[in-house]
mmCIF file of C-alpha atoms and ligand atoms in Angstrom:
data_model
loop_
_atom_site.group_PDB
_atom_site.id
_atom_site.type_symbol
_atom_site.label_atom_id
_atom_site.label_comp_id
_atom_site.label_asym_id
_atom_site.label_seq_id
_atom_site.Cartn_x
_atom_site.Cartn_y
_atom_site.Cartn_z
ATOM 1 C CA MET A 92 -188.874 16.496 -21.062
ATOM 2 C CA ASN A 93 -189.480 13.088 -19.511
ATOM 3 C CA THR A 94 -192.737 11.233 -19.990
ATOM 4 C CA LEU A 95 -195.029 9.368 -17.600
ATOM 5 C CA LYS A 96 -197.250 6.882 -19.451
ATOM 6 C CA LEU A 97 -200.390 5.641 -17.721
ATOM 7 C CA ALA A 98 -202.602 2.629 -18.463
ATOM 8 C CA LEU A 99 -206.100 2.900 -16.982
ATOM 9 C CA LEU A 100 -207.804 -0.409 -16.226
ATOM 10 C CA GLY A 101 -211.444 0.635 -15.988
ATOM 11 C CA PHE A 102 -213.078 3.844 -17.134
ATOM 12 C CA GLY A 103 -216.189 4.052 -14.964
ATOM 13 C CA ASN A 104 -217.029 6.752 -12.424
ATOM 14 C CA ALA A 105 -213.531 6.895 -10.929
ATOM 15 C CA GLY A 106 -211.619 6.559 -14.234
ATOM 16 C CA GLN A 107 -213.636 9.270 -15.952
ATOM 17 C CA ALA A 108 -213.419 11.651 -12.995
ATOM 18 C CA PHE A 109 -209.641 11.131 -12.849
ATOM 19 C CA ALA A 110 -209.352 11.753 -16.620
ATOM 20 C CA GLN A 111 -211.260 15.022 -16.212
ATOM 21 C CA MET A 112 -209.067 16.126 -13.300
ATOM 22 C CA LEU A 113 -205.942 15.257 -15.271
ATOM 23 C CA LEU A 114 -207.172 17.334 -18.216
ATOM 24 C CA ASP A 115 -207.887 20.260 -15.883
ATOM 25 C CA LYS A 116 -204.472 20.164 -14.187
ATOM 26 C CA GLN A 117 -202.244 18.583 -16.854
ATOM 27 C CA GLU A 118 -200.443 21.735 -17.973
ATOM 28 C CA GLU A 119 -199.674 22.832 -14.416
ATOM 29 C CA VAL A 120 -198.399 19.385 -13.404
ATOM 30 C CA GLU A 121 -196.325 18.997 -16.577
ATOM 31 C CA GLN A 122 -194.683 22.381 -16.052
ATOM 32 C CA THR A 123 -194.042 21.753 -12.359
ATOM 33 C CA TYR A 124 -192.458 18.350 -12.919
ATOM 34 C CA ASN A 125 -191.019 18.889 -16.401
ATOM 35 C CA HIS A 126 -192.774 15.647 -17.312
ATOM 36 C CA LYS A 127 -195.262 14.986 -20.071
ATOM 37 C CA ILE A 128 -198.188 12.842 -18.931
ATOM 38 C CA LEU A 129 -199.712 10.501 -21.479
ATOM 39 C CA VAL A 130 -202.551 8.054 -21.008
ATOM 40 C CA THR A 131 -201.476 5.309 -23.398
ATOM 41 C CA ALA A 132 -204.156 2.692 -22.658
ATOM 42 C CA ILE A 133 -207.706 2.537 -21.305
ATOM 43 C CA SER A 134 -209.417 -0.832 -21.028
ATOM 44 C CA THR A 135 -213.055 -1.456 -20.153
ATOM 45 C CA ARG A 136 -215.404 -4.405 -20.137
ATOM 46 C CA SER A 137 -218.042 -3.071 -22.514
ATOM 47 C CA LYS A 138 -216.930 0.320 -23.859
ATOM 48 C CA GLY A 139 -213.999 -0.992 -25.910
ATOM 49 C CA THR A 140 -210.280 -0.506 -25.283
ATOM 50 C CA LEU A 141 -207.977 2.262 -26.484
ATOM 51 C CA VAL A 142 -204.240 1.734 -26.858
ATOM 52 C CA ASN A 143 -202.042 4.466 -28.271
ATOM 53 C CA PRO A 144 -198.356 4.800 -27.304
ATOM 54 C CA LYS A 145 -198.404 8.426 -28.490
ATOM 55 C CA GLY A 146 -201.193 9.270 -26.029
ATOM 56 C CA ILE A 147 -204.963 8.930 -26.124
ATOM 57 C CA ASP A 148 -207.059 12.041 -26.740
ATOM 58 C CA LEU A 149 -208.713 12.064 -23.296
ATOM 59 C CA GLU A 150 -211.147 14.824 -24.132
ATOM 60 C CA ARG A 151 -212.506 12.792 -27.021
ATOM 61 C CA ALA A 152 -212.577 9.557 -24.959
ATOM 62 C CA LEU A 153 -214.614 11.314 -22.262
ATOM 63 C CA LYS A 154 -216.954 12.927 -24.771
ATOM 64 C CA ASP A 155 -217.612 9.607 -26.536
ATOM 65 C CA VAL A 156 -218.292 7.760 -23.304
ATOM 66 C CA ARG A 157 -220.557 10.517 -21.988
ATOM 67 C CA GLU A 158 -222.513 10.719 -25.249
ATOM 68 C CA MET A 159 -222.524 7.099 -26.458
ATOM 69 C CA ASN A 160 -221.431 5.080 -23.380
ATOM 70 C CA HIS A 161 -218.588 3.546 -25.421
ATOM 71 C CA PHE A 162 -215.454 4.638 -27.272
ATOM 72 C CA SER A 163 -215.808 5.438 -30.951
ATOM 73 C CA LYS A 164 -214.542 2.624 -33.158
ATOM 74 C CA VAL A 165 -212.811 5.150 -35.413
ATOM 75 C CA THR A 166 -210.661 6.536 -32.545
ATOM 76 C CA PRO A 167 -206.972 5.801 -33.266
ATOM 77 C CA GLY A 168 -205.954 2.746 -31.198
ATOM 78 C CA TYR A 169 -209.493 1.393 -30.730
ATOM 79 C CA CYS A 170 -209.295 -2.385 -30.140
ATOM 80 C CA SER A 171 -210.766 -5.141 -28.029
ATOM 81 C CA LEU A 172 -207.757 -6.044 -25.862
ATOM 82 C CA SER A 173 -208.605 -7.312 -22.369
ATOM 83 C CA ASN A 174 -207.123 -5.916 -19.149
ATOM 84 C CA PHE A 175 -204.530 -8.702 -19.077
ATOM 85 C CA GLU A 176 -203.567 -8.162 -22.727
ATOM 86 C CA VAL A 177 -203.122 -4.448 -22.026
ATOM 87 C CA ILE A 178 -201.020 -5.177 -18.927
ATOM 88 C CA GLU A 179 -198.796 -7.574 -20.868
ATOM 89 C CA SER A 180 -198.399 -5.712 -24.137
ATOM 90 C CA ALA A 181 -199.072 -1.976 -23.841
ATOM 91 C CA ASP A 182 -196.433 0.729 -23.491
ATOM 92 C CA TYR A 183 -196.873 2.303 -20.027
ATOM 93 C CA ASP A 184 -194.962 3.190 -16.847
ATOM 94 C CA ALA A 185 -197.815 2.688 -14.366
ATOM 95 C CA ILE A 186 -201.171 0.954 -14.306
ATOM 96 C CA MET A 187 -204.143 2.475 -12.551
ATOM 97 C CA GLU A 188 -206.347 -0.302 -11.188
ATOM 98 C CA LEU A 189 -209.882 1.158 -11.428
ATOM 99 C CA THR A 190 -211.979 -1.973 -11.901
ATOM 100 C CA PRO A 191 -214.796 -3.008 -9.511
ATOM 101 C CA LEU A 192 -214.071 -4.440 -6.075
ATOM 102 C CA ASN A 193 -214.374 -8.193 -5.660
ATOM 103 C CA ILE A 194 -215.021 -8.241 -1.939
ATOM 104 C CA GLU A 195 -214.645 -12.033 -1.670
ATOM 105 C CA THR A 196 -211.152 -12.506 -3.162
ATOM 106 C CA GLY A 197 -209.763 -9.187 -4.385
ATOM 107 C CA GLN A 198 -209.335 -10.732 -7.841
ATOM 108 C CA PRO A 199 -208.659 -10.193 -10.711
ATOM 109 C CA ALA A 200 -207.232 -6.857 -9.515
ATOM 110 C CA ILE A 201 -204.466 -8.622 -7.547
ATOM 111 C CA ASP A 202 -203.345 -10.376 -10.738
ATOM 112 C CA HIS A 203 -203.506 -7.091 -12.670
ATOM 113 C CA ILE A 204 -201.030 -5.565 -10.220
ATOM 114 C CA ARG A 205 -198.832 -8.680 -10.141
ATOM 115 C CA GLY A 206 -198.755 -8.552 -13.966
ATOM 116 C CA ALA A 207 -197.639 -4.909 -14.004
ATOM 117 C CA PHE A 208 -194.991 -5.485 -11.321
ATOM 118 C CA SER A 209 -193.574 -8.489 -13.150
ATOM 119 C CA ARG A 210 -192.979 -6.168 -16.129
ATOM 120 C CA GLY A 211 -191.230 -3.707 -13.784
ATOM 121 C CA LYS A 212 -194.104 -1.196 -13.940
ATOM 122 C CA HIS A 213 -195.573 0.901 -11.096
ATOM 123 C CA ALA A 214 -199.156 0.481 -9.848
ATOM 124 C CA ILE A 215 -201.760 2.818 -8.382
ATOM 125 C CA THR A 216 -204.981 1.249 -7.154
ATOM 126 C CA ALA A 217 -208.319 2.756 -6.143
ATOM 127 C CA ASN A 218 -209.626 -0.784 -5.773
ATOM 128 C CA LYS A 219 -209.242 -1.920 -2.166
ATOM 129 C CA GLY A 220 -209.422 -5.646 -3.002
ATOM 130 C CA PRO A 221 -205.650 -6.010 -3.478
ATOM 131 C CA ILE A 222 -204.935 -4.106 -0.226
ATOM 132 C CA ALA A 223 -207.449 -6.151 1.749
ATOM 133 C CA TRP A 224 -206.427 -9.540 0.322
ATOM 134 C CA ALA A 225 -202.775 -9.380 -0.733
ATOM 135 C CA PHE A 226 -201.114 -6.242 0.634
ATOM 136 C CA GLU A 227 -197.930 -7.801 2.074
ATOM 137 C CA GLU A 228 -197.294 -9.927 -1.013
ATOM 138 C CA LEU A 229 -197.780 -6.992 -3.395
ATOM 139 C CA LYS A 230 -195.737 -4.632 -1.228
ATOM 140 C CA SER A 231 -192.804 -7.094 -1.160
ATOM 141 C CA MET A 232 -193.101 -7.709 -4.883
ATOM 142 C CA ALA A 233 -192.985 -3.949 -5.558
ATOM 143 C CA GLU A 234 -189.884 -3.609 -3.366
ATOM 144 C CA GLU A 235 -188.189 -6.562 -5.046
ATOM 145 C CA LYS A 236 -188.892 -5.121 -8.502
ATOM 146 C CA GLY A 237 -187.927 -1.578 -7.469
ATOM 147 C CA VAL A 238 -191.313 -0.104 -8.438
ATOM 148 C CA GLU A 239 -193.853 2.089 -6.619
ATOM 149 C CA PHE A 240 -197.183 0.903 -5.265
ATOM 150 C CA PHE A 241 -199.746 3.522 -4.139
ATOM 151 C CA TYR A 242 -203.292 3.033 -2.830
ATOM 152 C CA GLU A 243 -204.469 6.270 -1.166
ATOM 153 C CA THR A 244 -207.963 6.142 -2.736
ATOM 154 C CA THR A 245 -208.813 2.725 -1.300
ATOM 155 C CA VAL A 246 -209.988 4.161 2.037
ATOM 156 C CA MET A 247 -211.741 7.550 2.301
ATOM 157 C CA ASP A 248 -210.962 8.505 -1.302
ATOM 158 C CA GLY A 249 -208.386 11.283 -1.619
ATOM 159 C CA THR A 250 -208.335 12.077 2.096
ATOM 160 C CA PRO A 251 -204.691 11.646 3.078
ATOM 161 C CA ILE A 252 -204.681 8.755 5.524
ATOM 162 C CA PHE A 253 -201.882 6.561 4.206
ATOM 163 C CA ASN A 254 -199.852 9.546 2.979
ATOM 164 C CA LEU A 255 -200.365 11.294 6.306
ATOM 165 C CA VAL A 256 -198.898 8.400 8.245
ATOM 166 C CA GLU A 257 -196.146 7.544 5.756
ATOM 167 C CA ASP A 258 -195.024 11.066 4.926
ATOM 168 C CA THR A 259 -195.682 13.107 8.041
ATOM 169 C CA LEU A 260 -196.080 10.861 11.093
ATOM 170 C CA LYS A 261 -192.617 9.398 10.632
ATOM 171 C CA PHE A 262 -191.398 6.925 13.286
ATOM 172 C CA CYS A 263 -194.838 6.842 14.921
ATOM 173 C CA GLN A 264 -196.071 3.382 15.759
ATOM 174 C CA ILE A 265 -199.814 3.059 15.264
ATOM 175 C CA GLU A 266 -201.322 1.488 18.375
ATOM 176 C CA GLU A 267 -204.981 1.677 17.464
ATOM 177 C CA VAL A 268 -207.215 2.723 14.615
ATOM 178 C CA SER A 269 -210.932 3.429 14.877
ATOM 179 C CA GLY A 270 -213.373 4.857 12.427
ATOM 180 C CA ILE A 271 -216.773 5.172 10.846
ATOM 181 C CA LEU A 272 -216.287 4.049 7.276
ATOM 182 C CA ASN A 273 -219.575 2.867 5.830
ATOM 183 C CA SER A 274 -222.023 5.550 4.749
ATOM 184 C CA THR A 275 -224.949 3.204 4.049
ATOM 185 C CA THR A 276 -225.142 1.931 7.618
ATOM 186 C CA ASN A 277 -224.451 5.410 8.960
ATOM 187 C CA PHE A 278 -227.396 6.767 6.992
ATOM 188 C CA ILE A 279 -229.755 3.909 7.937
ATOM 189 C CA LEU A 280 -228.988 4.143 11.679
ATOM 190 C CA GLU A 281 -229.434 7.894 11.610
ATOM 191 C CA GLU A 282 -232.794 7.688 9.867
ATOM 192 C CA MET A 283 -233.971 4.847 12.141
ATOM 193 C CA ALA A 284 -233.289 7.183 15.077
ATOM 194 C CA LYS A 285 -235.813 9.577 13.481
ATOM 195 C CA LYS A 286 -238.321 6.689 13.629
ATOM 196 C CA ARG A 287 -238.788 6.537 9.875
ATOM 197 C CA PRO A 288 -240.115 3.259 8.414
ATOM 198 C CA TYR A 289 -237.302 1.004 7.141
ATOM 199 C CA ASP A 290 -238.682 0.736 3.584
ATOM 200 C CA GLU A 291 -238.866 4.505 3.293
ATOM 201 C CA ILE A 292 -235.257 4.855 4.495
ATOM 202 C CA MET A 293 -234.042 2.305 1.955
ATOM 203 C CA GLU A 294 -236.003 3.975 -0.827
ATOM 204 C CA GLU A 295 -234.489 7.372 -0.062
ATOM 205 C CA GLY A 296 -231.033 5.825 0.337
ATOM 206 C CA ARG A 297 -231.276 4.242 -3.110
ATOM 207 C CA ALA A 298 -232.513 7.463 -4.680
ATOM 208 C CA ARG A 299 -229.612 9.412 -3.126
ATOM 209 C CA GLY A 300 -227.068 6.745 -4.095
ATOM 210 C CA PHE A 301 -226.173 5.684 -0.505
ATOM 211 C CA VAL A 302 -227.815 2.278 -0.747
ATOM 212 C CA GLU A 303 -226.955 -0.385 -3.345
ATOM 213 C CA ALA A 304 -229.655 -2.437 -5.110
ATOM 214 C CA ASP A 305 -228.492 -5.327 -2.883
ATOM 215 C CA PRO A 306 -227.469 -3.624 0.366
ATOM 216 C CA ALA A 307 -226.385 -6.822 2.196
ATOM 217 C CA MET A 308 -222.650 -6.138 1.752
ATOM 218 C CA ASP A 309 -223.044 -2.853 3.613
ATOM 219 C CA ILE A 310 -225.695 -3.835 6.146
ATOM 220 C CA GLU A 311 -223.945 -7.049 7.192
ATOM 221 C CA GLY A 312 -220.642 -5.201 7.601
ATOM 222 C CA TYR A 313 -218.663 -6.811 4.747
ATOM 223 C CA ASP A 314 -217.780 -3.476 3.123
ATOM 224 C CA ALA A 315 -216.691 -2.026 6.480
ATOM 225 C CA ALA A 316 -214.636 -5.186 7.134
ATOM 226 C CA ALA A 317 -212.838 -4.832 3.782
ATOM 227 C CA LYS A 318 -212.093 -1.150 4.499
ATOM 228 C CA THR A 319 -210.913 -1.945 8.029
ATOM 229 C CA THR A 320 -208.631 -4.682 6.691
ATOM 230 C CA ALA A 321 -207.126 -2.347 4.100
ATOM 231 C CA LEU A 322 -206.543 0.337 6.759
ATOM 232 C CA LEU A 323 -204.942 -2.060 9.219
ATOM 233 C CA ASN A 324 -202.831 -3.843 6.611
ATOM 234 C CA VAL A 325 -201.237 -0.550 5.630
ATOM 235 C CA LEU A 326 -201.170 1.382 8.920
ATOM 236 C CA MET A 327 -200.419 -1.473 11.322
ATOM 237 C CA ARG A 328 -198.961 -4.030 8.870
ATOM 238 C CA ALA A 329 -201.663 -6.372 10.222
ATOM 239 C CA ASN A 330 -201.317 -8.914 7.415
ATOM 240 C CA ILE A 331 -204.956 -9.968 7.715
ATOM 241 C CA THR A 332 -207.758 -10.676 5.247
ATOM 242 C CA PRO A 333 -211.400 -9.519 5.552
ATOM 243 C CA ASP A 334 -212.575 -12.961 6.713
ATOM 244 C CA GLN A 335 -210.403 -12.546 9.835
ATOM 245 C CA VAL A 336 -212.342 -9.484 10.973
ATOM 246 C CA ASP A 337 -214.649 -10.054 13.958
ATOM 247 C CA ARG A 338 -217.649 -8.759 12.018
ATOM 248 C CA GLU A 339 -221.217 -7.969 12.966
ATOM 249 C CA GLY A 340 -223.542 -5.857 10.806
ATOM 250 C CA ILE A 341 -226.512 -3.679 11.748
ATOM 251 C CA GLU A 342 -229.170 -6.138 10.535
ATOM 252 C CA HIS A 343 -230.291 -6.958 14.090
ATOM 253 C CA ILE A 344 -230.367 -3.393 15.402
ATOM 254 C CA THR A 345 -233.916 -2.294 16.195
ATOM 255 C CA GLU A 346 -235.532 1.071 16.805
ATOM 256 C CA LYS A 347 -235.783 0.003 20.448
ATOM 257 C CA ASP A 348 -231.988 -0.516 20.680
ATOM 258 C CA ILE A 349 -231.486 2.980 19.280
ATOM 259 C CA GLU A 350 -234.027 4.465 21.718
ATOM 260 C CA GLU A 351 -232.418 2.771 24.718
ATOM 261 C CA ALA A 352 -228.987 3.988 23.668
ATOM 262 C CA GLU A 353 -230.390 7.509 23.302
ATOM 263 C CA LYS A 354 -231.758 7.420 26.840
ATOM 264 C CA GLU A 355 -228.200 6.772 28.054
ATOM 265 C CA GLY A 356 -226.848 9.635 25.941
ATOM 266 C CA ARG A 357 -225.413 7.266 23.346
ATOM 267 C CA VAL A 358 -225.580 6.874 19.569
ATOM 268 C CA ILE A 359 -225.285 3.518 17.791
ATOM 269 C CA LYS A 360 -222.688 3.496 14.996
ATOM 270 C CA LEU A 361 -221.075 0.717 12.977
ATOM 271 C CA LEU A 362 -217.640 1.116 14.524
ATOM 272 C CA CYS A 363 -214.506 -0.174 12.783
ATOM 273 C CA ARG A 364 -211.533 -0.850 15.055
ATOM 274 C CA GLY A 365 -208.069 -2.304 15.049
ATOM 275 C CA TYR A 366 -205.756 -2.742 18.052
ATOM 276 C CA ARG A 367 -202.751 -4.775 19.102
ATOM 277 C CA GLU A 368 -203.177 -7.843 21.318
ATOM 278 C CA ASN A 369 -200.496 -10.478 21.955
ATOM 279 C CA ASN A 370 -198.336 -9.195 19.097
ATOM 280 C CA GLN A 371 -201.223 -9.479 16.681
ATOM 281 C CA VAL A 372 -203.593 -6.940 15.238
ATOM 282 C CA LYS A 373 -207.232 -7.603 16.056
ATOM 283 C CA ALA A 374 -209.878 -6.183 13.736
ATOM 284 C CA VAL A 375 -213.467 -5.620 14.808
ATOM 285 C CA VAL A 376 -216.495 -4.221 12.979
ATOM 286 C CA LYS A 377 -219.494 -3.964 15.302
ATOM 287 C CA PRO A 378 -222.525 -1.779 16.033
ATOM 288 C CA THR A 379 -221.428 0.144 19.120
ATOM 289 C CA ALA A 380 -223.273 2.595 21.382
ATOM 290 C CA LEU A 381 -220.876 5.555 21.532
ATOM 291 C CA PRO A 382 -221.250 8.430 24.036
ATOM 292 C CA ARG A 383 -222.847 11.353 22.206
ATOM 293 C CA GLU A 384 -219.855 13.605 22.951
ATOM 294 C CA ASN A 385 -217.465 11.154 21.258
ATOM 295 C CA MET A 386 -216.354 12.687 17.946
ATOM 296 C CA LEU A 387 -217.100 9.430 16.106
ATOM 297 C CA ALA A 388 -220.752 9.648 17.228
ATOM 298 C CA SER A 389 -221.231 12.977 15.458
ATOM 299 C CA VAL A 390 -220.203 11.754 12.004
ATOM 300 C CA ASP A 391 -223.312 11.521 9.837
ATOM 301 C CA SER A 392 -224.472 10.222 6.423
ATOM 302 C CA THR A 393 -221.649 9.967 3.908
ATOM 303 C CA THR A 394 -219.065 11.672 6.101
ATOM 304 C CA SER A 395 -216.302 9.326 7.309
ATOM 305 C CA ILE A 396 -213.745 9.543 10.082
ATOM 306 C CA VAL A 397 -210.566 7.722 11.024
ATOM 307 C CA SER A 398 -208.837 8.222 14.386
ATOM 308 C CA ILE A 399 -205.271 6.995 14.704
ATOM 309 C CA THR A 400 -203.637 6.514 18.100
ATOM 310 C CA THR A 401 -199.849 6.698 17.921
ATOM 311 C CA ASP A 402 -197.012 6.296 20.409
ATOM 312 C CA LEU A 403 -195.320 9.621 19.605
ATOM 313 C CA MET A 404 -198.103 11.938 18.422
ATOM 314 C CA GLY A 405 -201.083 10.833 20.537
ATOM 315 C CA LYS A 406 -204.401 10.627 18.733
ATOM 316 C CA VAL A 407 -204.930 12.176 15.314
ATOM 317 C CA SER A 408 -208.335 12.199 13.584
ATOM 318 C CA VAL A 409 -209.168 12.876 9.961
ATOM 319 C CA ILE A 410 -212.683 13.562 8.685
ATOM 320 C CA GLU A 411 -213.825 13.433 5.080
ATOM 321 C CA HIS A 412 -216.968 15.541 4.669
ATOM 322 C CA ALA A 413 -219.648 14.167 2.311
ATOM 323 C CA PRO A 414 -217.363 13.130 -0.562
ATOM 324 C CA GLU A 415 -218.356 13.227 -4.220
ATOM 325 C CA ILE A 416 -216.587 11.523 -7.124
ATOM 326 C CA GLU A 417 -214.036 14.394 -7.317
ATOM 327 C CA GLN A 418 -212.587 13.252 -3.988
ATOM 328 C CA THR A 419 -212.071 9.793 -5.507
ATOM 329 C CA ALA A 420 -210.429 11.339 -8.552
ATOM 330 C CA TYR A 421 -208.157 13.385 -6.302
ATOM 331 C CA GLY A 422 -206.930 10.238 -4.532
ATOM 332 C CA ILE A 423 -205.829 8.753 -7.862
ATOM 333 C CA PHE A 424 -204.434 12.100 -9.026
ATOM 334 C CA SER A 425 -202.468 12.598 -5.787
ATOM 335 C CA ASP A 426 -200.942 9.120 -6.140
ATOM 336 C CA MET A 427 -199.913 10.031 -9.694
ATOM 337 C CA VAL A 428 -198.243 13.197 -8.389
ATOM 338 C CA ARG A 429 -196.531 11.141 -5.681
ATOM 339 C CA LEU A 430 -195.233 8.848 -8.400
ATOM 340 C CA LEU A 431 -193.820 11.852 -10.241
ATOM 341 C CA ASP A 432 -192.169 12.996 -7.000
ATOM 342 C CA ARG A 433 -190.580 9.599 -6.428
ATOM 343 C CA THR A 434 -189.477 8.894 -9.990
ATOM 344 C CA ARG A 435 -188.342 12.274 -11.269
ATOM 345 C CA LYS A 436 -184.667 12.358 -12.047
HETATM 346 N N1 NAP B 574 -216.696 5.560 -7.123
HETATM 347 C C1 NAP B 574 -216.193 5.848 -5.937
HETATM 348 O O1 NAP B 574 -216.675 6.738 -5.250
HETATM 349 C C2 NAP B 574 -214.974 5.116 -5.418
HETATM 350 C C3 NAP B 574 -214.320 5.601 -4.284
HETATM 351 C C4 NAP B 574 -213.138 4.949 -3.838
HETATM 352 C C5 NAP B 574 -212.712 3.805 -4.480
HETATM 353 N N2 NAP B 574 -213.427 3.339 -5.562
HETATM 354 C C6 NAP B 574 -212.965 2.104 -6.210
HETATM 355 O O2 NAP B 574 -212.525 2.406 -7.536
HETATM 356 C C7 NAP B 574 -212.815 1.310 -8.401
HETATM 357 C C8 NAP B 574 -213.622 1.820 -9.593
HETATM 358 O O3 NAP B 574 -214.835 2.360 -9.107
HETATM 359 P P1 NAP B 574 -215.905 2.983 -10.098
HETATM 360 O O4 NAP B 574 -216.909 3.668 -9.254
HETATM 361 O O5 NAP B 574 -215.218 3.735 -11.185
HETATM 362 O O6 NAP B 574 -216.537 1.659 -10.723
HETATM 363 P P2 NAP B 574 -217.398 1.549 -12.085
HETATM 364 O O7 NAP B 574 -218.045 2.858 -12.381
HETATM 365 O O8 NAP B 574 -218.212 0.330 -11.950
HETATM 366 O O9 NAP B 574 -216.270 1.314 -13.227
HETATM 367 C C9 NAP B 574 -215.524 0.133 -13.305
HETATM 368 C C10 NAP B 574 -214.780 0.091 -14.614
HETATM 369 O O10 NAP B 574 -214.082 -1.159 -14.716
HETATM 370 C C11 NAP B 574 -214.442 -1.784 -15.942
HETATM 371 N N3 NAP B 574 -214.422 -3.251 -15.816
HETATM 372 C C12 NAP B 574 -215.192 -4.014 -15.026
HETATM 373 N N4 NAP B 574 -214.891 -5.318 -15.217
HETATM 374 C C13 NAP B 574 -213.942 -5.335 -16.144
HETATM 375 C C14 NAP B 574 -213.253 -6.372 -16.811
HETATM 376 N N5 NAP B 574 -213.452 -7.641 -16.494
HETATM 377 N N6 NAP B 574 -212.341 -6.051 -17.754
HETATM 378 C C15 NAP B 574 -212.141 -4.752 -18.103
HETATM 379 N N7 NAP B 574 -212.757 -3.730 -17.493
HETATM 380 C C16 NAP B 574 -213.656 -4.017 -16.534
HETATM 381 C C17 NAP B 574 -215.830 -1.291 -16.263
HETATM 382 O O11 NAP B 574 -216.077 -1.483 -17.642
HETATM 383 P P3 NAP B 574 -217.418 -0.904 -18.318
HETATM 384 O O12 NAP B 574 -217.168 0.583 -18.390
HETATM 385 O O13 NAP B 574 -217.449 -1.513 -19.634
HETATM 386 O O14 NAP B 574 -218.530 -1.269 -17.402
HETATM 387 C C18 NAP B 574 -215.704 0.167 -15.844
HETATM 388 O O15 NAP B 574 -215.091 0.924 -16.849
HETATM 389 C C19 NAP B 574 -213.572 0.274 -7.551
HETATM 390 O O16 NAP B 574 -212.700 -0.733 -7.113
HETATM 391 C C20 NAP B 574 -214.091 1.093 -6.399
HETATM 392 O O17 NAP B 574 -214.282 0.319 -5.224
HETATM 393 C C21 NAP B 574 -214.519 3.975 -6.049
#
């Protein structure tokens, strides 16, 4: 039996949910692929690091983190190695980049992936920073080194957007992409339409986990711009960075704007768009009054949608309904399975 060894950089919400999904499906996957799957390293900022070439006991790692919020110091392989030390020295076939997004530069996740590639290792990222800031460079580096680079989770979690286009819409050129990708602004606009006071909306949003303590990144459209960039870099090979997106947030939208749009049968949404113009891909994130019958207008709260216009297959739309952390875990898990598909002998 062959072995696939994984190094997890980060063990927060996404890392833990992936570990649980792997535990639940491990036997089935191992039998299907005749491959043993071992997690040989997990690094965190404050919970400690585990490195064990024979495989970490994931059940125990999860239990410790859930009960104590850190790994137990008596776990075999407990150490204080940093992400970079793990990347450079641990025994693994693929890293999983599960550290927080740096929306301004994509770092240090870009360097994590560069480090793995330079050792001839594969990379799976849930972190969209590297896709938004350095996709072409990392893609070429992976090709040069003959390794795989997967990133399905970076936009709409495990919903197959990138896999759909790469694996099933073969030879289609993507002419345009549009979508509703930011749940915070979606939620706020929807509640404003119900004439609820802004403070009350924000309070409920925070309580339900839609709104960050500092919501500026969402409200001013930076998060949507990073997602749009990642989408367009992969689907349209746009080779752009988030600062090149023509971006406008919802901070200036008033109840009156929403009311006037309603009178015309329209709904204001933070629309993300990419299209070709003069051999370049233009990216726009802007509050837009969409006709109520437009499918994008009906997407609410944490539901997201991407519509892809192609030359051969017309327009295809994919909706992710109110995702939870399991959908994130599935994105990482499905990339791992894809890696098994590509690398099995
Ligand atoms: N959660 C989602 O729904 C979701 C969906 C799609 C994509 N993603 C992406 O997936 C990634 C992970 O998300 P998450 O929700 O799991 O984040 P999270 O809960 O904040 O976990 C991040 C993990 O990275 C570790 N970390 C942070 N800085 C580090 C450093 N300098 N060195 C070593 N480890 C470090 C943290 O360590 P500590 O444990 O010590 O804090 C933690 O384990 C993000 O890029 C996110 O955008 C998340």
